[in-house]
Amino acid sequence: MSITSITLLSRDEITALLDQADAHLDAIRLGKKTAPALEGKIVLNGFFEDSTRTRVSFETAALRLGAKVINFSAAASSLKKGETFDDTLKTLAMMHPDAFVVRAGEDDMPERAKAFMPCPVLNAGNGTKEHPTQALLDALVLRRHFGKLDGLKIAICGDIRHSRVAGSNILLLQKFGADIRLVGPEILLPSPQAGIRQFTEMDDGIAGADAVMMLRIQKERLQQNLEMSDADYFKHYGLTQQRLRHAAEHAVVLHPGPMNRGVEIAGDVADDEHRSLILQQVEAGVAVRMACLEHVLHHHMREAA
Ligand code: NCD
């Protein structure tokens, strides 16, 4: 079994993953040692695109479970010498890793990896499509904060069209009956979808929201010029303290990182210890990836037995 898309996980499976991640997060916070459930396993991190949080988080998760980790970075690889993606994947497959974590700008990379790899594949972000472990960690943070996901009003704001974080979050939150609103300039909104309201004005879009999820403009993926300076974008779509007053009084703020302070989010909102769950998202990421690695590897071992 692989985790390449939220669509492959049922509501019950997601709940089980979040329960397991919850336990891991409590243990990490208490400084408890985790049983080395993945001792002797090798996790290969295949990063064809830049990353800070996701790569280090998968690595930490694997190490906490007693696995060993190899980090492959495209920037320092033979791709630079003209090798194709498929030849690179076939080569990595022959190292016989026990799990393959893959991030790439190409939408179909997780599926291609699945075709070549002898082991489970975990999608760490594919192009503009999905980032399932990010949605799971966001769900964990929201569930821990609100005690539930059902019925939460969640405003996802910014470059939704090109965001794989939004892609996976929409799929997951829909499964749990959250009230999702998408907010951004017209050209950064996706095609309309039944049951999901879209807004081009921030104040309207975040009105009464329990959680406001901010996203970076994916400048590397824009096909059209945004025709808006960073300062203009901030003026219309940046989350400031003043604007946040339109959300519910108890509203919290999320951001998957990397943040562009002063573009999509004001520095004092990002650092607001009463509102911002941004660092808790990073912390939850390790626990969620531990649960995901255990889940796919235990499944794989049971199938092989
Ligand atoms: C995001 C990504 O790479 O998809 N970051 C992350 O993994 N936490 C978001 C982004 O790049 O804007």
Short mmCIF file of C-alpha atoms and ligand atoms in Angstrom, two decimals:
data_model
loop_
_atom_site.label_atom_id
_atom_site.label_comp_id
_atom_site.label_asym_id
_atom_site.label_seq_id
_atom_site.Cartn_x
_atom_site.Cartn_y
_atom_site.Cartn_z
CA MET A 1 0.00 0.00 0.00
CA SER A 2 1.17 3.50 -0.83
CA ILE A 3 0.02 6.95 0.27
CA THR A 4 0.00 8.93 -2.95
CA SER A 5 -3.38 10.66 -2.67
CA ILE A 6 -5.98 11.48 -0.02
CA THR A 7 -8.53 9.89 -2.36
CA LEU A 8 -7.00 6.47 -1.55
CA LEU A 9 -7.68 6.85 2.18
CA SER A 10 -11.11 6.30 3.73
CA ARG A 11 -12.43 8.47 6.53
CA ASP A 12 -11.79 5.60 8.96
CA GLU A 13 -8.22 5.12 7.75
CA ILE A 14 -7.55 8.85 8.15
CA THR A 15 -9.02 8.78 11.65
CA ALA A 16 -6.80 5.81 12.55
CA LEU A 17 -3.72 7.59 11.18
CA LEU A 18 -4.58 10.73 13.15
CA ASP A 19 -5.15 8.70 16.35
CA GLN A 20 -1.75 7.07 15.97
CA ALA A 21 -0.11 10.43 15.18
CA ASP A 22 -1.80 11.92 18.25
CA ALA A 23 -0.15 9.30 20.45
CA HIS A 24 3.22 9.89 18.80
CA LEU A 25 2.93 13.65 19.28
CA ASP A 26 2.12 13.25 22.99
CA ALA A 27 5.11 10.94 23.40
CA ILE A 28 7.46 13.29 21.52
CA ARG A 29 6.36 16.22 23.70
CA LEU A 30 6.97 14.20 26.85
CA GLY A 31 10.41 13.21 25.58
CA LYS A 32 9.42 9.52 25.61
CA LYS A 33 11.39 7.13 23.45
CA THR A 34 9.42 5.46 20.67
CA ALA A 35 9.56 1.69 20.17
CA PRO A 36 11.80 1.09 17.13
CA ALA A 37 8.94 -0.34 15.07
CA LEU A 38 10.87 0.13 11.82
CA GLU A 39 14.27 -1.08 12.98
CA GLY A 40 16.33 -2.47 10.11
CA LYS A 41 14.25 -0.67 7.48
CA ILE A 42 15.68 1.79 4.98
CA VAL A 43 13.64 4.82 3.98
CA LEU A 44 14.77 6.53 0.77
CA ASN A 45 13.84 10.19 0.56
CA GLY A 46 13.69 11.09 -3.15
CA PHE A 47 13.50 14.86 -3.42
CA PHE A 48 13.36 16.16 -6.97
CA GLU A 49 12.23 19.58 -5.72
CA ASP A 50 13.43 21.80 -2.86
CA SER A 51 12.15 21.24 0.64
CA THR A 52 12.93 22.17 4.23
CA ARG A 53 10.09 20.98 6.46
CA THR A 54 8.82 17.96 4.58
CA ARG A 55 12.21 16.35 3.96
CA VAL A 56 13.58 16.87 7.47
CA SER A 57 10.23 15.83 8.91
CA PHE A 58 10.11 12.51 7.00
CA GLU A 59 13.74 11.94 7.98
CA THR A 60 13.07 12.66 11.67
CA ALA A 61 9.96 10.45 11.60
CA ALA A 62 11.90 7.52 10.13
CA LEU A 63 14.78 7.94 12.59
CA ARG A 64 12.40 8.12 15.56
CA LEU A 65 10.98 4.75 14.49
CA GLY A 66 14.46 3.22 14.28
CA ALA A 67 14.71 3.13 10.46
CA LYS A 68 17.73 4.35 8.54
CA VAL A 69 17.37 7.14 5.97
CA ILE A 70 19.01 7.92 2.66
CA ASN A 71 18.46 11.39 1.26
CA PHE A 72 18.52 11.70 -2.51
CA SER A 73 18.52 15.24 -3.81
CA ALA A 74 18.00 15.83 -7.52
CA ALA A 75 20.11 18.98 -7.38
CA ALA A 76 23.20 16.90 -6.57
CA SER A 77 22.38 13.92 -8.82
CA SER A 78 23.09 12.52 -12.30
CA LEU A 79 19.88 14.18 -13.51
CA LYS A 80 22.27 17.08 -13.97
CA LYS A 81 24.26 14.88 -16.37
CA GLY A 82 21.26 14.18 -18.57
CA GLU A 83 19.81 11.04 -16.94
CA THR A 84 16.01 10.79 -17.30
CA PHE A 85 13.59 10.69 -14.34
CA ASP A 86 12.62 7.11 -15.18
CA ASP A 87 16.24 5.93 -15.36
CA THR A 88 16.88 7.66 -12.05
CA LEU A 89 13.82 5.97 -10.48
CA LYS A 90 14.84 2.56 -11.86
CA THR A 91 18.32 3.08 -10.42
CA LEU A 92 17.00 4.05 -7.00
CA ALA A 93 14.64 1.04 -7.06
CA MET A 94 17.63 -1.28 -7.35
CA MET A 95 18.84 -0.06 -3.94
CA HIS A 96 15.82 -1.99 -2.59
CA PRO A 97 14.59 0.62 -0.14
CA ASP A 98 11.77 -0.40 2.23
CA ALA A 99 9.88 2.85 1.64
CA PHE A 100 10.27 5.58 -0.97
CA VAL A 101 9.27 9.15 -0.21
CA VAL A 102 8.97 11.27 -3.33
CA ARG A 103 8.59 14.97 -4.04
CA ALA A 104 8.60 16.32 -7.57
CA GLY A 105 7.35 19.11 -9.78
CA GLU A 106 5.84 16.51 -12.12
CA ASP A 107 2.24 15.57 -11.29
CA ASP A 108 2.72 11.92 -12.31
CA MET A 109 5.94 11.23 -10.38
CA PRO A 110 4.33 9.27 -7.48
CA GLU A 111 2.58 6.98 -9.99
CA ARG A 112 5.79 6.51 -11.95
CA ALA A 113 7.65 5.77 -8.73
CA LYS A 114 4.98 3.21 -7.81
CA ALA A 115 5.56 1.44 -11.12
CA PHE A 116 9.29 1.01 -10.48
CA MET A 117 9.66 0.74 -6.70
CA PRO A 118 9.59 -2.59 -4.89
CA CYS A 119 8.16 -0.87 -1.82
CA PRO A 120 5.44 1.55 -0.62
CA VAL A 121 5.60 5.07 -2.03
CA LEU A 122 4.72 8.16 0.02
CA ASN A 123 3.88 11.32 -1.88
CA ALA A 124 5.67 14.33 -0.35
CA GLY A 125 4.16 16.73 -2.89
CA ASN A 126 3.55 16.28 -6.62
CA GLY A 127 3.41 19.37 -8.80
CA THR A 128 0.17 21.27 -8.29
CA LYS A 129 -1.82 18.16 -7.33
CA GLU A 130 -1.42 16.74 -3.84
CA HIS A 131 0.54 16.74 -0.61
CA PRO A 132 -1.31 14.13 1.45
CA THR A 133 0.88 14.17 4.58
CA GLN A 134 0.53 17.96 4.78
CA ALA A 135 -3.27 17.66 4.78
CA LEU A 136 -3.04 14.95 7.44
CA LEU A 137 -0.84 17.10 9.67
CA ASP A 138 -3.13 20.09 9.18
CA ALA A 139 -6.06 17.88 10.16
CA LEU A 140 -4.20 16.69 13.25
CA VAL A 141 -3.48 20.25 14.38
CA LEU A 142 -7.11 21.30 13.78
CA ARG A 143 -8.51 18.20 15.48
CA ARG A 144 -6.29 18.71 18.52
CA HIS A 145 -7.31 22.35 18.72
CA PHE A 146 -11.05 22.08 18.09
CA GLY A 147 -11.62 18.46 19.11
CA LYS A 148 -13.24 17.74 15.72
CA LEU A 149 -13.15 18.53 12.01
CA ASP A 150 -16.84 18.14 11.18
CA GLY A 151 -18.59 21.45 10.65
CA LEU A 152 -15.49 23.63 11.03
CA LYS A 153 -15.51 26.73 8.84
CA ILE A 154 -12.16 26.78 7.09
CA ALA A 155 -11.00 29.55 4.74
CA ILE A 156 -8.13 28.52 2.46
CA CYS A 157 -6.58 31.70 1.08
CA GLY A 158 -4.13 32.61 -1.65
CA ASP A 159 -2.82 30.62 -4.59
CA ILE A 160 -5.23 27.70 -4.42
CA ARG A 161 -5.03 26.91 -8.12
CA HIS A 162 -1.37 25.90 -7.96
CA SER A 163 -1.28 24.58 -4.40
CA ARG A 164 -0.99 20.86 -3.76
CA VAL A 165 -1.48 21.67 -0.08
CA ALA A 166 -4.91 23.08 -0.90
CA GLY A 167 -5.55 20.11 -3.22
CA SER A 168 -5.08 17.52 -0.47
CA ASN A 169 -6.72 19.66 2.23
CA ILE A 170 -9.89 20.12 0.18
CA LEU A 171 -10.15 16.36 -0.37
CA LEU A 172 -9.57 15.56 3.29
CA LEU A 173 -11.74 18.29 4.82
CA GLN A 174 -14.60 17.39 2.48
CA LYS A 175 -14.52 13.80 3.75
CA PHE A 176 -15.04 15.17 7.27
CA GLY A 177 -17.84 17.59 6.44
CA ALA A 178 -15.95 20.84 6.99
CA ASP A 179 -17.33 24.05 5.49
CA ILE A 180 -14.57 25.03 3.06
CA ARG A 181 -14.22 28.50 1.52
CA LEU A 182 -11.60 29.37 -1.06
CA VAL A 183 -10.35 32.94 -1.17
CA GLY A 184 -8.02 34.63 -3.63
CA PRO A 185 -7.73 36.67 -6.81
CA GLU A 186 -9.68 35.16 -9.71
CA ILE A 187 -6.61 33.82 -11.53
CA LEU A 188 -5.43 31.95 -8.43
CA LEU A 189 -8.76 30.21 -7.80
CA PRO A 190 -9.43 26.71 -9.19
CA SER A 191 -12.39 25.69 -11.35
CA PRO A 192 -15.57 25.87 -9.29
CA GLN A 193 -16.59 22.76 -7.40
CA ALA A 194 -20.02 21.90 -6.00
CA GLY A 195 -20.37 22.68 -2.32
CA ILE A 196 -17.26 24.86 -2.04
CA ARG A 197 -17.77 28.61 -2.07
CA GLN A 198 -15.22 30.91 -3.68
CA PHE A 199 -14.49 34.52 -2.77
CA THR A 200 -12.30 37.19 -4.32
CA GLU A 201 -12.54 39.51 -1.30
CA MET A 202 -10.63 38.44 1.80
CA ASP A 203 -12.96 40.07 4.33
CA ASP A 204 -15.96 38.19 2.88
CA GLY A 205 -14.11 34.91 2.50
CA ILE A 206 -12.79 34.71 6.04
CA ALA A 207 -15.97 36.07 7.69
CA GLY A 208 -16.76 33.90 10.71
CA ALA A 209 -14.06 31.34 9.88
CA ASP A 210 -12.78 29.03 12.64
CA ALA A 211 -9.49 28.59 10.84
CA VAL A 212 -7.72 30.63 8.17
CA MET A 213 -5.18 28.69 6.14
CA MET A 214 -2.77 30.94 4.26
CA LEU A 215 -0.81 29.83 1.18
CA ARG A 216 2.27 31.12 -0.60
CA ILE A 217 1.96 32.28 -4.23
CA GLN A 218 3.54 29.43 -6.20
CA LYS A 219 5.56 31.78 -8.38
CA GLU A 220 7.49 28.88 -9.90
CA ARG A 221 4.21 27.37 -11.17
CA LEU A 222 2.37 30.48 -12.41
CA GLN A 223 1.57 30.28 -16.09
CA GLN A 224 0.26 33.81 -16.29
CA ASN A 225 1.76 36.92 -14.80
CA LEU A 226 -0.11 37.83 -11.63
CA GLU A 227 0.16 41.51 -12.60
CA MET A 228 0.21 42.49 -8.95
CA SER A 229 3.23 43.63 -6.97
CA ASP A 230 3.95 41.92 -3.63
CA ALA A 231 2.86 45.14 -1.91
CA ASP A 232 -0.46 45.18 -3.81
CA TYR A 233 -1.03 41.52 -3.07
CA PHE A 234 -0.45 42.14 0.63
CA LYS A 235 -2.86 45.05 0.55
CA HIS A 236 -5.67 42.95 -0.94
CA TYR A 237 -4.92 39.41 0.21
CA GLY A 238 -2.37 39.61 3.02
CA LEU A 239 -3.60 38.36 6.39
CA THR A 240 -3.17 41.20 8.87
CA GLN A 241 -4.43 41.46 12.46
CA GLN A 242 -7.01 43.94 11.30
CA ARG A 243 -8.34 41.65 8.60
CA LEU A 244 -8.33 38.67 10.95
CA ARG A 245 -11.02 40.43 13.00
CA HIS A 246 -13.50 39.36 10.31
CA ALA A 247 -12.93 35.72 11.23
CA ALA A 248 -14.45 34.15 14.35
CA GLU A 249 -13.20 35.55 17.63
CA HIS A 250 -11.50 32.24 18.40
CA ALA A 251 -10.05 31.85 14.88
CA VAL A 252 -6.66 30.22 14.39
CA VAL A 253 -4.17 30.70 11.57
CA LEU A 254 -2.33 28.00 9.63
CA HIS A 255 0.38 28.15 6.97
CA PRO A 256 2.24 25.13 5.53
CA GLY A 257 5.41 27.17 5.01
CA PRO A 258 7.57 28.47 3.51
CA MET A 259 6.01 31.82 4.46
CA ASN A 260 6.56 35.07 2.64
CA ARG A 261 6.10 37.59 5.42
CA GLY A 262 4.60 40.81 4.17
CA VAL A 263 3.17 39.12 1.06
CA GLU A 264 0.46 36.62 2.09
CA ILE A 265 0.82 37.04 5.85
CA ALA A 266 1.85 39.82 8.23
CA GLY A 267 4.76 38.97 10.51
CA ASP A 268 2.79 39.73 13.67
CA VAL A 269 0.02 37.33 12.63
CA ALA A 270 2.51 34.55 11.91
CA ASP A 271 4.12 35.13 15.33
CA ASP A 272 0.87 35.61 17.27
CA GLU A 273 1.07 32.95 19.95
CA HIS A 274 -2.69 33.01 20.57
CA ARG A 275 -3.67 32.62 16.93
CA SER A 276 -0.89 31.04 14.96
CA LEU A 277 -0.61 27.24 14.82
CA ILE A 278 2.19 27.39 12.26
CA LEU A 279 4.94 25.91 14.41
CA GLN A 280 2.53 23.31 15.78
CA GLN A 281 1.97 22.25 12.18
CA VAL A 282 5.69 21.53 11.84
CA GLU A 283 5.68 19.59 15.10
CA ALA A 284 2.61 17.57 14.07
CA GLY A 285 4.26 16.77 10.74
CA VAL A 286 6.78 14.42 12.33
CA ALA A 287 4.06 12.55 14.25
CA VAL A 288 1.87 12.21 11.16
CA ARG A 289 4.74 10.93 9.02
CA MET A 290 5.63 8.40 11.71
CA ALA A 291 2.05 7.11 11.57
CA CYS A 292 2.13 7.03 7.75
CA LEU A 293 5.46 5.19 7.55
CA GLU A 294 4.29 2.60 10.09
CA HIS A 295 0.97 2.19 8.31
CA VAL A 296 2.39 1.51 4.85
CA LEU A 297 5.28 -0.62 6.08
CA HIS A 298 3.16 -2.81 8.37
CA HIS A 299 0.70 -3.31 5.54
CA HIS A 300 3.55 -4.21 3.17
CA MET A 301 5.08 -6.67 5.67
CA ARG A 302 1.69 -8.35 6.24
CA GLU A 303 1.24 -8.73 2.49
CA ALA A 304 4.71 -10.20 2.06
CA ALA A 305 4.22 -12.70 4.94
C1 NCD B 1 4.57 23.41 0.52
C2 NCD B 1 4.94 22.55 -0.66
O1 NCD B 1 6.10 22.35 -0.97
O2 NCD B 1 3.99 22.07 -1.23
N1 NCD B 1 5.33 23.34 1.64
C3 NCD B 1 5.35 22.25 2.46
O3 NCD B 1 5.58 21.15 2.04
N2 NCD B 1 5.12 22.42 3.78
C4 NCD B 1 4.01 24.74 0.19
C5 NCD B 1 4.74 25.68 -0.73
O4 NCD B 1 5.74 25.39 -1.33
O5 NCD B 1 4.24 26.80 -0.83
#
